[in-house]
Coordinates of C-alpha atoms and ligand atoms in Angstrom, one line a residue:
X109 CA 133.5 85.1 82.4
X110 CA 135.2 87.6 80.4
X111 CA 133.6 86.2 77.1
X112 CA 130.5 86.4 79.0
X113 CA 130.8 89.8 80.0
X114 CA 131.7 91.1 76.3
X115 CA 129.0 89.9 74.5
X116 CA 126.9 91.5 77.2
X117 CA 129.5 95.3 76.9
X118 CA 130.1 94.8 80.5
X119 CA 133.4 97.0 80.6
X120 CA 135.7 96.5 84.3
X121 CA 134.2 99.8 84.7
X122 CA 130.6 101.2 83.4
X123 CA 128.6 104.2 83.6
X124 CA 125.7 104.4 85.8
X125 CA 123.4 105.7 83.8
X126 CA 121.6 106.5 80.4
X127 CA 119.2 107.9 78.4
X128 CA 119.4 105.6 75.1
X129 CA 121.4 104.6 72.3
X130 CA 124.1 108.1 72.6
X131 CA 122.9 108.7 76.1
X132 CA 125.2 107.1 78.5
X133 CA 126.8 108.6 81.3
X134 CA 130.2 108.8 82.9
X135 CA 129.9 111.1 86.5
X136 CA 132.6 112.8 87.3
X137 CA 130.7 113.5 91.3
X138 CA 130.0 109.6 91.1
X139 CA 130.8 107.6 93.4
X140 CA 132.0 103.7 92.2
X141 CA 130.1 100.7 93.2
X142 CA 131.9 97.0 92.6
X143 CA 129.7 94.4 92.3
X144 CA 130.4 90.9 93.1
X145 CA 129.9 87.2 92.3
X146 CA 128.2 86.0 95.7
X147 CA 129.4 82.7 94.6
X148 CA 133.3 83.5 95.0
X149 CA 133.1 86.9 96.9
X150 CA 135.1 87.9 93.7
X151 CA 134.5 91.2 92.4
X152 CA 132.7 91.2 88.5
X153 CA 133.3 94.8 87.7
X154 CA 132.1 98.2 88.9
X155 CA 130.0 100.8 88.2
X156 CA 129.9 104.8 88.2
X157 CA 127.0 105.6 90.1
X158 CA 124.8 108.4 89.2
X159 CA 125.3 111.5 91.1
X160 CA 122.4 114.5 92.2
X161 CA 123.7 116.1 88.9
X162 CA 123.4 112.9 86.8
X163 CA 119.9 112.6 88.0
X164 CA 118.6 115.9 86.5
X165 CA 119.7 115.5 83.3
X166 CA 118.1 112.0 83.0
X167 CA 114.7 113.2 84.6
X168 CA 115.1 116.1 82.0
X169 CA 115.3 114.0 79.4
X170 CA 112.6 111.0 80.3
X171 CA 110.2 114.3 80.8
X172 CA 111.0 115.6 76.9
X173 CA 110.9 111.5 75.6
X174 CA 107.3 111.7 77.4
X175 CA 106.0 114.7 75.2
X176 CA 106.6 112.9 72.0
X177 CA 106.6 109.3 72.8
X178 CA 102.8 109.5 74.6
X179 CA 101.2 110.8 70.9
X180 CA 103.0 107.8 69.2
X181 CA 100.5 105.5 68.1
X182 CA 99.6 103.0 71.2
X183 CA 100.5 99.7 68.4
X184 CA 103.9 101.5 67.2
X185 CA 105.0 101.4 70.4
X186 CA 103.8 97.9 70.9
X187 CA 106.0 97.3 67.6
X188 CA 109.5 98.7 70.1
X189 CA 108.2 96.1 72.5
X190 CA 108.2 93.6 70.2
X191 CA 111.5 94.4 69.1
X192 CA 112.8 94.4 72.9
X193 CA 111.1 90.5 72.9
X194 CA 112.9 89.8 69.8
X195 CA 116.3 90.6 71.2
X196 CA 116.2 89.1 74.5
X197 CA 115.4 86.2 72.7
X198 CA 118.3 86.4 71.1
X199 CA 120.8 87.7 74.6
X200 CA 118.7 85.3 76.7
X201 CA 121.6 83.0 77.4
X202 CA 123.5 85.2 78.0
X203 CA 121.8 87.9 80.1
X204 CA 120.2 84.5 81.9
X205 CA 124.2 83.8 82.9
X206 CA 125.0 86.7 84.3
X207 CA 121.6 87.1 86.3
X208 CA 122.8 83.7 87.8
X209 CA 126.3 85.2 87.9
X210 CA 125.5 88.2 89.9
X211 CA 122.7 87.1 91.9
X212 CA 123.6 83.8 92.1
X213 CA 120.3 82.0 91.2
X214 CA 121.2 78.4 89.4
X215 CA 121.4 78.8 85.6
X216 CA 117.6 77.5 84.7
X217 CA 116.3 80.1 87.1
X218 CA 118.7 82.7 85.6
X219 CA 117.2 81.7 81.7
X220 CA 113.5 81.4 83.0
X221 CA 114.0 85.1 84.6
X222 CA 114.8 85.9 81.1
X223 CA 111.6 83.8 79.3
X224 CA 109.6 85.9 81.9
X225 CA 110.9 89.1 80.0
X226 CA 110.5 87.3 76.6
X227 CA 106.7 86.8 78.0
X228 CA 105.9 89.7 79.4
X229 CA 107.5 91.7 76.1
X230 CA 104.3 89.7 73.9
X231 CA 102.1 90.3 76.7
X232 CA 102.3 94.2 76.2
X233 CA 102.3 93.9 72.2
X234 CA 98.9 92.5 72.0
X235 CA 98.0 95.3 75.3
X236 CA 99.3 97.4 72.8
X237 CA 96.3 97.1 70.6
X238 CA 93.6 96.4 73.4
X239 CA 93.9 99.4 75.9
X240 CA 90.3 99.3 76.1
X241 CA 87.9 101.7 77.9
X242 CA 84.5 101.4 78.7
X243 CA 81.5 103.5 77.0
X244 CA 78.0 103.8 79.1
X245 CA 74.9 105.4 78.7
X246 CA 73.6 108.4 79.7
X247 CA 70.8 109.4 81.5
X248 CA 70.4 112.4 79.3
X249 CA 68.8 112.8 76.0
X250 CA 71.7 113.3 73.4
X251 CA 74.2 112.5 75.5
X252 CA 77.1 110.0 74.8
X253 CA 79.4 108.4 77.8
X254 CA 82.5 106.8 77.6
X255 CA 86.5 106.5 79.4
X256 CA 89.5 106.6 77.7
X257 CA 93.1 105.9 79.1
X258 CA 95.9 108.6 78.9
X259 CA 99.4 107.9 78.9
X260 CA 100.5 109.0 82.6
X261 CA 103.9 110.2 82.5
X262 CA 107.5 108.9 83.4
X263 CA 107.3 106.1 85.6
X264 CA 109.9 105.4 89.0
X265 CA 110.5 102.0 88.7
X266 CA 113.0 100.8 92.1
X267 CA 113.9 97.1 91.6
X268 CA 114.6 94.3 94.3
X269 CA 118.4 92.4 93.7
X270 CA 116.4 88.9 93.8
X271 CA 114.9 89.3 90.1
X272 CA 117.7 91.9 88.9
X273 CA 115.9 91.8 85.0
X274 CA 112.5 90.8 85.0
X275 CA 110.8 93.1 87.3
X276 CA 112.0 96.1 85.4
X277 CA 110.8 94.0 82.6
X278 CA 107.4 93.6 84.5
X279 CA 107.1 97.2 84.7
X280 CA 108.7 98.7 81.3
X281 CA 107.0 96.4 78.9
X282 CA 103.8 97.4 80.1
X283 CA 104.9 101.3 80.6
X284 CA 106.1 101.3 77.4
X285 CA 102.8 100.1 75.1
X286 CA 101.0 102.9 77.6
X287 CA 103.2 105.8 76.4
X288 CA 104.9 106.6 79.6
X289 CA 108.9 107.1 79.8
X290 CA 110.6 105.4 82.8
X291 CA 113.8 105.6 85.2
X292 CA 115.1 102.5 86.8
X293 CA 116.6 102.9 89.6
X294 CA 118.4 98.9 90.6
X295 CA 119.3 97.5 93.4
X296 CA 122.9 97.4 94.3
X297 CA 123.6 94.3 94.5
X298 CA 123.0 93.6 90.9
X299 CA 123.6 96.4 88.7
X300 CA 125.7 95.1 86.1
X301 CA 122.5 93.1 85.3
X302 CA 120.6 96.7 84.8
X303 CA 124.0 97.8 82.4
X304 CA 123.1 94.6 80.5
X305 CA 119.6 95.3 79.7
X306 CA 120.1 98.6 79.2
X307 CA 122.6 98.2 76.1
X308 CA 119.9 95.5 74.7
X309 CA 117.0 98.2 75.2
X310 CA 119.6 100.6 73.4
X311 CA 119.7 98.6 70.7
X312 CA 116.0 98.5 69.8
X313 CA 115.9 102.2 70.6
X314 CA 118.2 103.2 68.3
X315 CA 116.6 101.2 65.7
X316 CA 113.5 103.3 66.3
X317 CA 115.2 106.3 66.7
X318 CA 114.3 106.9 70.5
X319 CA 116.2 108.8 73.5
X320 CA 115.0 109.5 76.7
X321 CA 112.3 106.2 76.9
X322 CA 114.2 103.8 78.3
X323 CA 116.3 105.4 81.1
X324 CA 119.0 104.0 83.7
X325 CA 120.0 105.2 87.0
X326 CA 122.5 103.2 89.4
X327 CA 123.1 105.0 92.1
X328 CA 122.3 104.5 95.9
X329 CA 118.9 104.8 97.5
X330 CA 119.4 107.5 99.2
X331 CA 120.7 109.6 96.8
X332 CA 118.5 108.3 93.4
X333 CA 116.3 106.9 95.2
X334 CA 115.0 109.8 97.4
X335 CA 115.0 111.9 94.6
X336 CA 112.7 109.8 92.8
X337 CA 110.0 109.7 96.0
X338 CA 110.0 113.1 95.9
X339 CA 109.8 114.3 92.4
X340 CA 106.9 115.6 91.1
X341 CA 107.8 115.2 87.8
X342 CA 107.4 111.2 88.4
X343 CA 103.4 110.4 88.9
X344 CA 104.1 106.8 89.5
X345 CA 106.7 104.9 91.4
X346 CA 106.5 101.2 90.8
X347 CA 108.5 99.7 93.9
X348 CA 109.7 96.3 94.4
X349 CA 111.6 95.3 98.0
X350 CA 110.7 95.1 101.6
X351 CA 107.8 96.0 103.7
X352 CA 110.1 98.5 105.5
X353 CA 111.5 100.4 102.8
X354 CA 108.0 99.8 101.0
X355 CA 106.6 102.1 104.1
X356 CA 108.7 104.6 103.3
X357 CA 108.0 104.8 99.7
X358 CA 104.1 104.5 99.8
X359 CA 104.8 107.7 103.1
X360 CA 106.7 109.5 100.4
X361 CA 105.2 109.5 97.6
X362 CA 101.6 109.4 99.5
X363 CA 102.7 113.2 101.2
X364 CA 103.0 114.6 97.4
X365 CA 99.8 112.6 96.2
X366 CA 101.6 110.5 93.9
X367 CA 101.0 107.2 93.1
X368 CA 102.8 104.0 94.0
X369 CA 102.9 100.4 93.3
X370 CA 103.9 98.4 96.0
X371 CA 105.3 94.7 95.6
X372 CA 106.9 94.0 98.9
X373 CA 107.4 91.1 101.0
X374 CA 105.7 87.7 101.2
X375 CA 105.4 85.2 103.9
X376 CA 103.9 82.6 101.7
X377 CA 102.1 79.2 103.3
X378 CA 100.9 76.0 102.0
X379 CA 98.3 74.4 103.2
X380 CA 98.4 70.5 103.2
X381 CA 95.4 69.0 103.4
X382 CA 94.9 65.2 104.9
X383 CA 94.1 64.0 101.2
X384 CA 96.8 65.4 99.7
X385 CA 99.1 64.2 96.7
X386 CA 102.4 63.8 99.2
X387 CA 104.6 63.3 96.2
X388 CA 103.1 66.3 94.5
X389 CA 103.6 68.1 97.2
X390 CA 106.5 67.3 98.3
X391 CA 108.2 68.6 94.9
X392 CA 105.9 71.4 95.0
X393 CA 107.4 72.5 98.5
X394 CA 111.3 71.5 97.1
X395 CA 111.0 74.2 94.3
X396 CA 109.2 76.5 96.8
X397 CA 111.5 76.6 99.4
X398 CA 114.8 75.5 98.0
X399 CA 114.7 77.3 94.8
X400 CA 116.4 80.5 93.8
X401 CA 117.9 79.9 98.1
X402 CA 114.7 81.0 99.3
X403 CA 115.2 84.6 98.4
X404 CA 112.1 85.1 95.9
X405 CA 109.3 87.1 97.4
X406 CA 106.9 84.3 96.6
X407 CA 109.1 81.6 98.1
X408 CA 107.3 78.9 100.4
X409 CA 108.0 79.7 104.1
X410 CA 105.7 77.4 105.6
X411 CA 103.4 74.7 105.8
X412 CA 100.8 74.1 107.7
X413 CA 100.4 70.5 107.5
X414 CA 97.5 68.2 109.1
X415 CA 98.5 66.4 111.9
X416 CA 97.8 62.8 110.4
X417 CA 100.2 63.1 107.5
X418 CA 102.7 65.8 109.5
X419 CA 105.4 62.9 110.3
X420 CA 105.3 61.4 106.7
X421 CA 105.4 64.8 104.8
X422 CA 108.8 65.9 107.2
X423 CA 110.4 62.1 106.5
X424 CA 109.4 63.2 102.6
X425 CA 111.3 66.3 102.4
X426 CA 114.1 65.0 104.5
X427 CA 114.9 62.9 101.8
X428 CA 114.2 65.3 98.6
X429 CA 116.5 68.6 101.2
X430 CA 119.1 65.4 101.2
X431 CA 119.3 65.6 97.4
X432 CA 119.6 69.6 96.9
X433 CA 123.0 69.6 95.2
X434 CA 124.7 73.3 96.5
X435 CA 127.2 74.8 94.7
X436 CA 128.4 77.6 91.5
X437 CA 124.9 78.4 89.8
X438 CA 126.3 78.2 86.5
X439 CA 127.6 74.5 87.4
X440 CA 125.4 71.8 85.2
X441 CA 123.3 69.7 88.1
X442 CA 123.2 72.7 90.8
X443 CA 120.0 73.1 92.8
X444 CA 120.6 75.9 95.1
X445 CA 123.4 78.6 94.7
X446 CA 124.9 80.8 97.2
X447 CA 122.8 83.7 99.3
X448 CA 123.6 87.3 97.8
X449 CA 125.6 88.8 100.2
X450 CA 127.1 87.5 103.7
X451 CA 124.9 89.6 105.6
X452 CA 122.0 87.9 104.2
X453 CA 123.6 84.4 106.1
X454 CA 123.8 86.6 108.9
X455 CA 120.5 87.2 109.0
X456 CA 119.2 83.7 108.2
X457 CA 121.5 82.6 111.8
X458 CA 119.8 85.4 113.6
X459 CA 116.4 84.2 112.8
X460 CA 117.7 80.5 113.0
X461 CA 118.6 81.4 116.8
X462 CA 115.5 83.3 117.6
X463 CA 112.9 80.6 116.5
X464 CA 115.1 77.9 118.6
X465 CA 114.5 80.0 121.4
X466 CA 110.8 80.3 120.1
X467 CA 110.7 76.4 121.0
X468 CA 111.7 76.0 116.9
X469 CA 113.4 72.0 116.4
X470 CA 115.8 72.1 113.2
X471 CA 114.2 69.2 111.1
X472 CA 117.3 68.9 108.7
X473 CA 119.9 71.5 107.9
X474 CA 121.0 74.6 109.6
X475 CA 124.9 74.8 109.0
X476 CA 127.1 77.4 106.7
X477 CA 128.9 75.6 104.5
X478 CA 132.2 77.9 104.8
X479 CA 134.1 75.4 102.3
X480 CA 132.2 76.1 99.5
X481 CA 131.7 79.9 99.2
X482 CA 131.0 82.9 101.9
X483 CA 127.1 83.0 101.2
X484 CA 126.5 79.1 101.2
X485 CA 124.3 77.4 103.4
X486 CA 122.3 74.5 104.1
X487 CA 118.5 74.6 103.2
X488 CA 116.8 74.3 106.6
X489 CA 113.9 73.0 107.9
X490 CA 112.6 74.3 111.4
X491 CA 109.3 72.0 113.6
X492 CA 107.8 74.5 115.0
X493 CA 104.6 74.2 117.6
X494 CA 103.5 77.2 116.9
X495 CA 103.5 80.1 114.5
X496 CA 105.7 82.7 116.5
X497 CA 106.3 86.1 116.2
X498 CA 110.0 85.1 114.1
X499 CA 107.6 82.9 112.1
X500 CA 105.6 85.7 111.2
X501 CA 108.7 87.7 109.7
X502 CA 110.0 87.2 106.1
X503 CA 113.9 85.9 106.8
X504 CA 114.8 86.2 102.6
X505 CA 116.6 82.8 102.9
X506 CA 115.8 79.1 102.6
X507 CA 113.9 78.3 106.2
X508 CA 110.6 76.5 105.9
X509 CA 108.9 76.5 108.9
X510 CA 106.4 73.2 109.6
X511 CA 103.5 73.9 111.7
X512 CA 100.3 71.3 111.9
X513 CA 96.8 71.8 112.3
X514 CA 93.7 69.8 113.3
X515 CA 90.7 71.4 111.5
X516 CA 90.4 73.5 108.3
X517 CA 89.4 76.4 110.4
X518 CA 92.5 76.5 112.1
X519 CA 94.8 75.7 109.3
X520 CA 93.3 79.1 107.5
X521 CA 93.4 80.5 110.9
X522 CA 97.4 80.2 110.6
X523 CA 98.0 80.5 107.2
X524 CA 96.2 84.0 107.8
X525 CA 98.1 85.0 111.1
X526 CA 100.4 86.8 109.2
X527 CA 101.0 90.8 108.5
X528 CA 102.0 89.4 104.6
X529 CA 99.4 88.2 101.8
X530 CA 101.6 88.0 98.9
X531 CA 101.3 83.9 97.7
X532 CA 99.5 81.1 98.9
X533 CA 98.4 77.2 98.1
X534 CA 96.6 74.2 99.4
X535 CA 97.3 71.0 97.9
X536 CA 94.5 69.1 98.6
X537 CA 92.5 66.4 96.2
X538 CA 88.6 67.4 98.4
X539 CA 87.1 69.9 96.2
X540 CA 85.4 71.1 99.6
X541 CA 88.2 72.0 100.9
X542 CA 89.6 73.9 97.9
X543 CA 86.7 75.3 97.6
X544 CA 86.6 76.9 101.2
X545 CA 90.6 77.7 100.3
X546 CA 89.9 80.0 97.7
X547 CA 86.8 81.6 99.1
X548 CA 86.0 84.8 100.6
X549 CA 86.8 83.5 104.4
X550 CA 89.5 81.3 103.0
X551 CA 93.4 82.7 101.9
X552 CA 93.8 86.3 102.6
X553 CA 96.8 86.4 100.0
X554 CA 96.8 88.3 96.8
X555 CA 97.7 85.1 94.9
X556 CA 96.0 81.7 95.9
X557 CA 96.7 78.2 94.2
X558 CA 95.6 74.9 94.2
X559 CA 98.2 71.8 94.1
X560 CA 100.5 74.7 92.4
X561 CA 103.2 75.9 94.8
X562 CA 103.4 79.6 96.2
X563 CA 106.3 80.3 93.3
X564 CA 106.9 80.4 89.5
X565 CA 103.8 82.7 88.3
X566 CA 102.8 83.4 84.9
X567 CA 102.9 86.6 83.5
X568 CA 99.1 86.1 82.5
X569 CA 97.6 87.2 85.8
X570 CA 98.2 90.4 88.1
X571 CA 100.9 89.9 90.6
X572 CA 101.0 91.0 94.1
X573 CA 99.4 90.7 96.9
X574 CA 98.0 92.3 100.2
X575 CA 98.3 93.5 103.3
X576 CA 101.9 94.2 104.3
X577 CA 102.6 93.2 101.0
X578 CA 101.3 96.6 99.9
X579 CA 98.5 95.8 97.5
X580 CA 99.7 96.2 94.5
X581 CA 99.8 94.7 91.5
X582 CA 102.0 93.9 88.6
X583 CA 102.4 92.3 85.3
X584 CA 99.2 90.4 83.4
X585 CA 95.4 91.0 83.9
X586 CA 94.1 94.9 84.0
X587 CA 97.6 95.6 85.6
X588 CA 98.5 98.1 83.0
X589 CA 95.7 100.2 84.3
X590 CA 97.7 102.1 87.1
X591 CA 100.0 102.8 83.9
X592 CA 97.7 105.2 82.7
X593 CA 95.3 108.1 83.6
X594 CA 91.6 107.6 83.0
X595 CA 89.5 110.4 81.4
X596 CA 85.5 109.8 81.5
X597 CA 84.6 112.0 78.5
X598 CA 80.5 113.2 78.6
X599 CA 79.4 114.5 74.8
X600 CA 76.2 115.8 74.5
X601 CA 75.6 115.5 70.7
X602 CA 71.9 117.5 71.2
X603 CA 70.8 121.3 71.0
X604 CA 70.0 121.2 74.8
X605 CA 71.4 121.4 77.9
X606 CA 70.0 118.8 80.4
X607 CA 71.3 118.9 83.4
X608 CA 72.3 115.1 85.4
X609 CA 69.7 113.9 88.1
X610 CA 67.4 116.4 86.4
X611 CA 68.2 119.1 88.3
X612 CA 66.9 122.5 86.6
X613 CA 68.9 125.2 87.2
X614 CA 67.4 128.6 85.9
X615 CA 65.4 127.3 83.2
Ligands
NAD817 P1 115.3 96.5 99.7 O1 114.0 97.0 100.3 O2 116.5 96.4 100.6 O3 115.6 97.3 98.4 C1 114.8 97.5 97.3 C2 115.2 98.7 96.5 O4 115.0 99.9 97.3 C3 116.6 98.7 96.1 O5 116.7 99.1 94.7 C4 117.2 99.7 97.0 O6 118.4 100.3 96.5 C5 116.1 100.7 97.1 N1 116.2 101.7 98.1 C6 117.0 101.7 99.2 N2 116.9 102.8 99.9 C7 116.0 103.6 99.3 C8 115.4 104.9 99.5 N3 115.7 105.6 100.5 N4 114.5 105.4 98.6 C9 114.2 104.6 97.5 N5 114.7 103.4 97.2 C10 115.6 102.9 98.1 O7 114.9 95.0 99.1 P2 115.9 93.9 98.6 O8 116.7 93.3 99.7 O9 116.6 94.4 97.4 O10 114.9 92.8 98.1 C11 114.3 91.8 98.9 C12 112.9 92.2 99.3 O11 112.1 92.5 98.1 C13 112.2 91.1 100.0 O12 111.4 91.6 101.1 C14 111.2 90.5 98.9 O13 110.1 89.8 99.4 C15 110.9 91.8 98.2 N6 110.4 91.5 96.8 C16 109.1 91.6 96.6 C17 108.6 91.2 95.3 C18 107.1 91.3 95.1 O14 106.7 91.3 93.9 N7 106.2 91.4 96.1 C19 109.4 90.8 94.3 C20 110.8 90.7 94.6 C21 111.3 91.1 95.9

């Protein structure tokens, strides 16, 4: 661990925050925060949080980055993102350990979080160059129409513990090749993951000669974070956690008209169709559930299964729950690692107790598994009859409620009876019923597949989802938009002055 832990400057104890390459620093008013491996209970190291002081300064200095860094050519700061892709590429064994390390995801998971960086990094280079706007025509003689896209400003970005790296990733890639300067504020759980990335980002910033870009904040919610929600001085806060503390946030920031992006929870279903590929599926559903312990926002939480296959799809995933190897997530051959933190098994035996009393029948699993760490447990599987009001809660752990249907009516019906819409799939081989899936009446979720799981998306499209989920959306696509400010510019290139909708006005 200690060899780990150097290559990545993890000291026993860190400052909680930075500005860039000279910039970090030590509070004296800061409290410390330890963080721990949730596979041993063992602390890693600890951390100086920021303090109200500590917060200033950094704001002060993202707001004087932002004057300079937004009239830097749009391409020569995709050239700093590159650079950033260039050296996770070169830390992404490392920095994919200790995500698995502190969070406890299984090594692979911990490498691809990293790739998703590495992705998203050449994903903003080539934005970068293509930060289109549209041009129109007038109506007016002489006249020439078009939008353009304004760097915004320093962007909030607030990170979940469940993908400690690449959300900030998601977010500062993209805020980067738009101009903006950012703050992260990480979750506690997994700061020495933020430290990490930071000193990599401080690397490429001090190769470009940049302070006050790329800033850090650890400190606690509701001393950093507040202050973010309510600063002025930060137009966007990009926000990545639950639907309660989302509410909050979007209250917040809505009262002083800033803007938000919400990525909160997901209640994700898959629909399994009579015709379905059962071995797909059932592999589908293993990585869905079982993977990263059931604590990704897109994990699968249930299936609604038709009745004529119900009984062989449960004797399927029996057998594929029977072969999850549990254990240290850096151990070779390790499916499912430990929850990341004992409240969170807590909470998954509160919700296990509530749906047995909602008439819920424990298909396979169900037990803590004291002997091998605080946070392990088994992966569960929970028969339900019907979708109950604990089924319709997000319970960030691996229980995958199974719930069959008769028509394809119904089975949408279900799938939709929840307050999230973050991820959704059908695995089905009738292109009818795909079809129907994926159309306006069909999945109400911000993310809909076919015989592709509810988790593991690409960079390529806009993430999120709706409803509950807050709406917005992340990553790929026209994301970057909400990034910027948009300015419709009117020229009229003539010796007149026509007025729009021909109105004359004292002429
Ligand atoms: P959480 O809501 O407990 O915390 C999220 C962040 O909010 C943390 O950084 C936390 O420190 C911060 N916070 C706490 N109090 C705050 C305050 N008063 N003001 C501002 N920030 C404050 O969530 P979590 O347990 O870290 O993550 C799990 C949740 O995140 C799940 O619901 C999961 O579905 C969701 N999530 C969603 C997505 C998505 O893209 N939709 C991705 C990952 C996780």
């Amino acid at each position: 661990m200690k060899a780990l832990l150097d290559k990545l400057k993890i000291e026993p104890v860190n400052p909680g925050a930075c500005t860039g390459p000279d910039g970090w620093i030590s509070d004296p008013e800061g409290k410390p925060l330890v963080s721990y491996n949730p596979a041993t209970g063992e602390p890693i190291a600890s951390i100086t949080q920021a303090s109200a002081t500590t917060y200033e300064a950094v704001l002060r200095q993202a707001a004087g980055a932002f004057r300079t860094w937004q009239t830097v050519p749009a391409p020569q700061r995709g050239a700093v993102v590159r650079d950033l892709g260039t050296i996770l590429r070169e830390y992404q064994a490392p920095l994919g350990e200790l995500v698995s390390l502190e969070m406890g995801k299984i090594r692979p998971e911990g490498l691809g979080e990293v790739q998703e960086m590495i992705d998203i990094c050449d994903f903003a280079v080539g934005l970068s160059r293509q930060l289109y706007g549209v041009t129109t025509h007038s109506e007016r003689p002489g006249h020439r129409m078009y939008e353009q896209w304004h760097p915004l400003g320093i962007v909030g970005i607030i990170t979940a513990f469940n993908f400690p790296t690449a959300v900030w990733s998601w977010n500062a890639a993209i805020a980067a090749a738009c101009g903006d300067t950012m703050v992260w504020k990480p979750a506690s759980a997994v700061p020495l993951c933020a430290i990490a990335v930071q000193h990599l980002v401080n690397q490429v910033a001090g190769d470009h000669h940049l302070n006050g870009v790329f800033n850090l904040l650890v400190g606690s919610g509701s001393v950093i974070g507040e202050r973010m929600l309510n600063d002025t001085r930060v137009p966007l806060i990009s926000f990545t956690g639950s639907v309660s503390m989302g509410r909050h946030v979007a209250e917040t920031v809505a009262r002083r008209l800033g803007r938000t992006i919400l990525e909160l929870g997901g209640n994700n279903g898959i629909i399994v169709t009579e015709d379905a590929d059962l071995a797909l599926v059932t592999r589908a559903i293993l990585f869905g559930a079982v993977g990263t312990a059931g604590q990704r926002c897109t994990s699968t939480r249930r299936i609604i299964v038709h009745k004529s296959i119900a009984a062989d799809l449960t004797e399927r995933l029996k057998r594929a729950y029977a072969q999850v190897t549990i254990g240290n997530p850096l151990d070779d051959g390790i499916l499912m690692g430990p929850l990341v933190e004992e409240q969170a098994v807590t909470d998954m035996f509160a919700a296990l107790e509530r749906v047995k009393q909602e008439g819920g029948e424990i298909v396979t699993g169900g037990s803590r598994l004291p002997d091998k760490g605080p946070c392990f447990v088994e992966p569960t599987i929970v028969k339900m009859p019907r979708q109950t009001s604990m089924v319709c809660e997000e319970t960030f752990a691996p229980i995958l409620y199974l719930m069959e249907y008769g028509t394809l009516d119904e089975a949408i019906a279900i799938h939709n009876g929840v307050p999230q819409g973050l991820s959704s799939a059908m695995f089905t081989t009738n292109l009818l019923s795909s079809e129907r899936f994926l159309s306006a009446t069909g999945s109400d979720a911000g993310m809909a597949n076919i015989n592709v799981g509810t988790s593991g998306a690409e960079i390529g499209l806009g993430f999120g989802g709706e409803k509950e989920t807050g709406g917005g959306r992340e990553s790929g696509s026209d994301a970057w938009k909400v990034y910027m400010r948009r300015q419709s510019n009117v020229i009229n290139w003539s010796r007149d002055l026509p007025l729009a909708q021909g109105i004359k006005f004292g002429d």
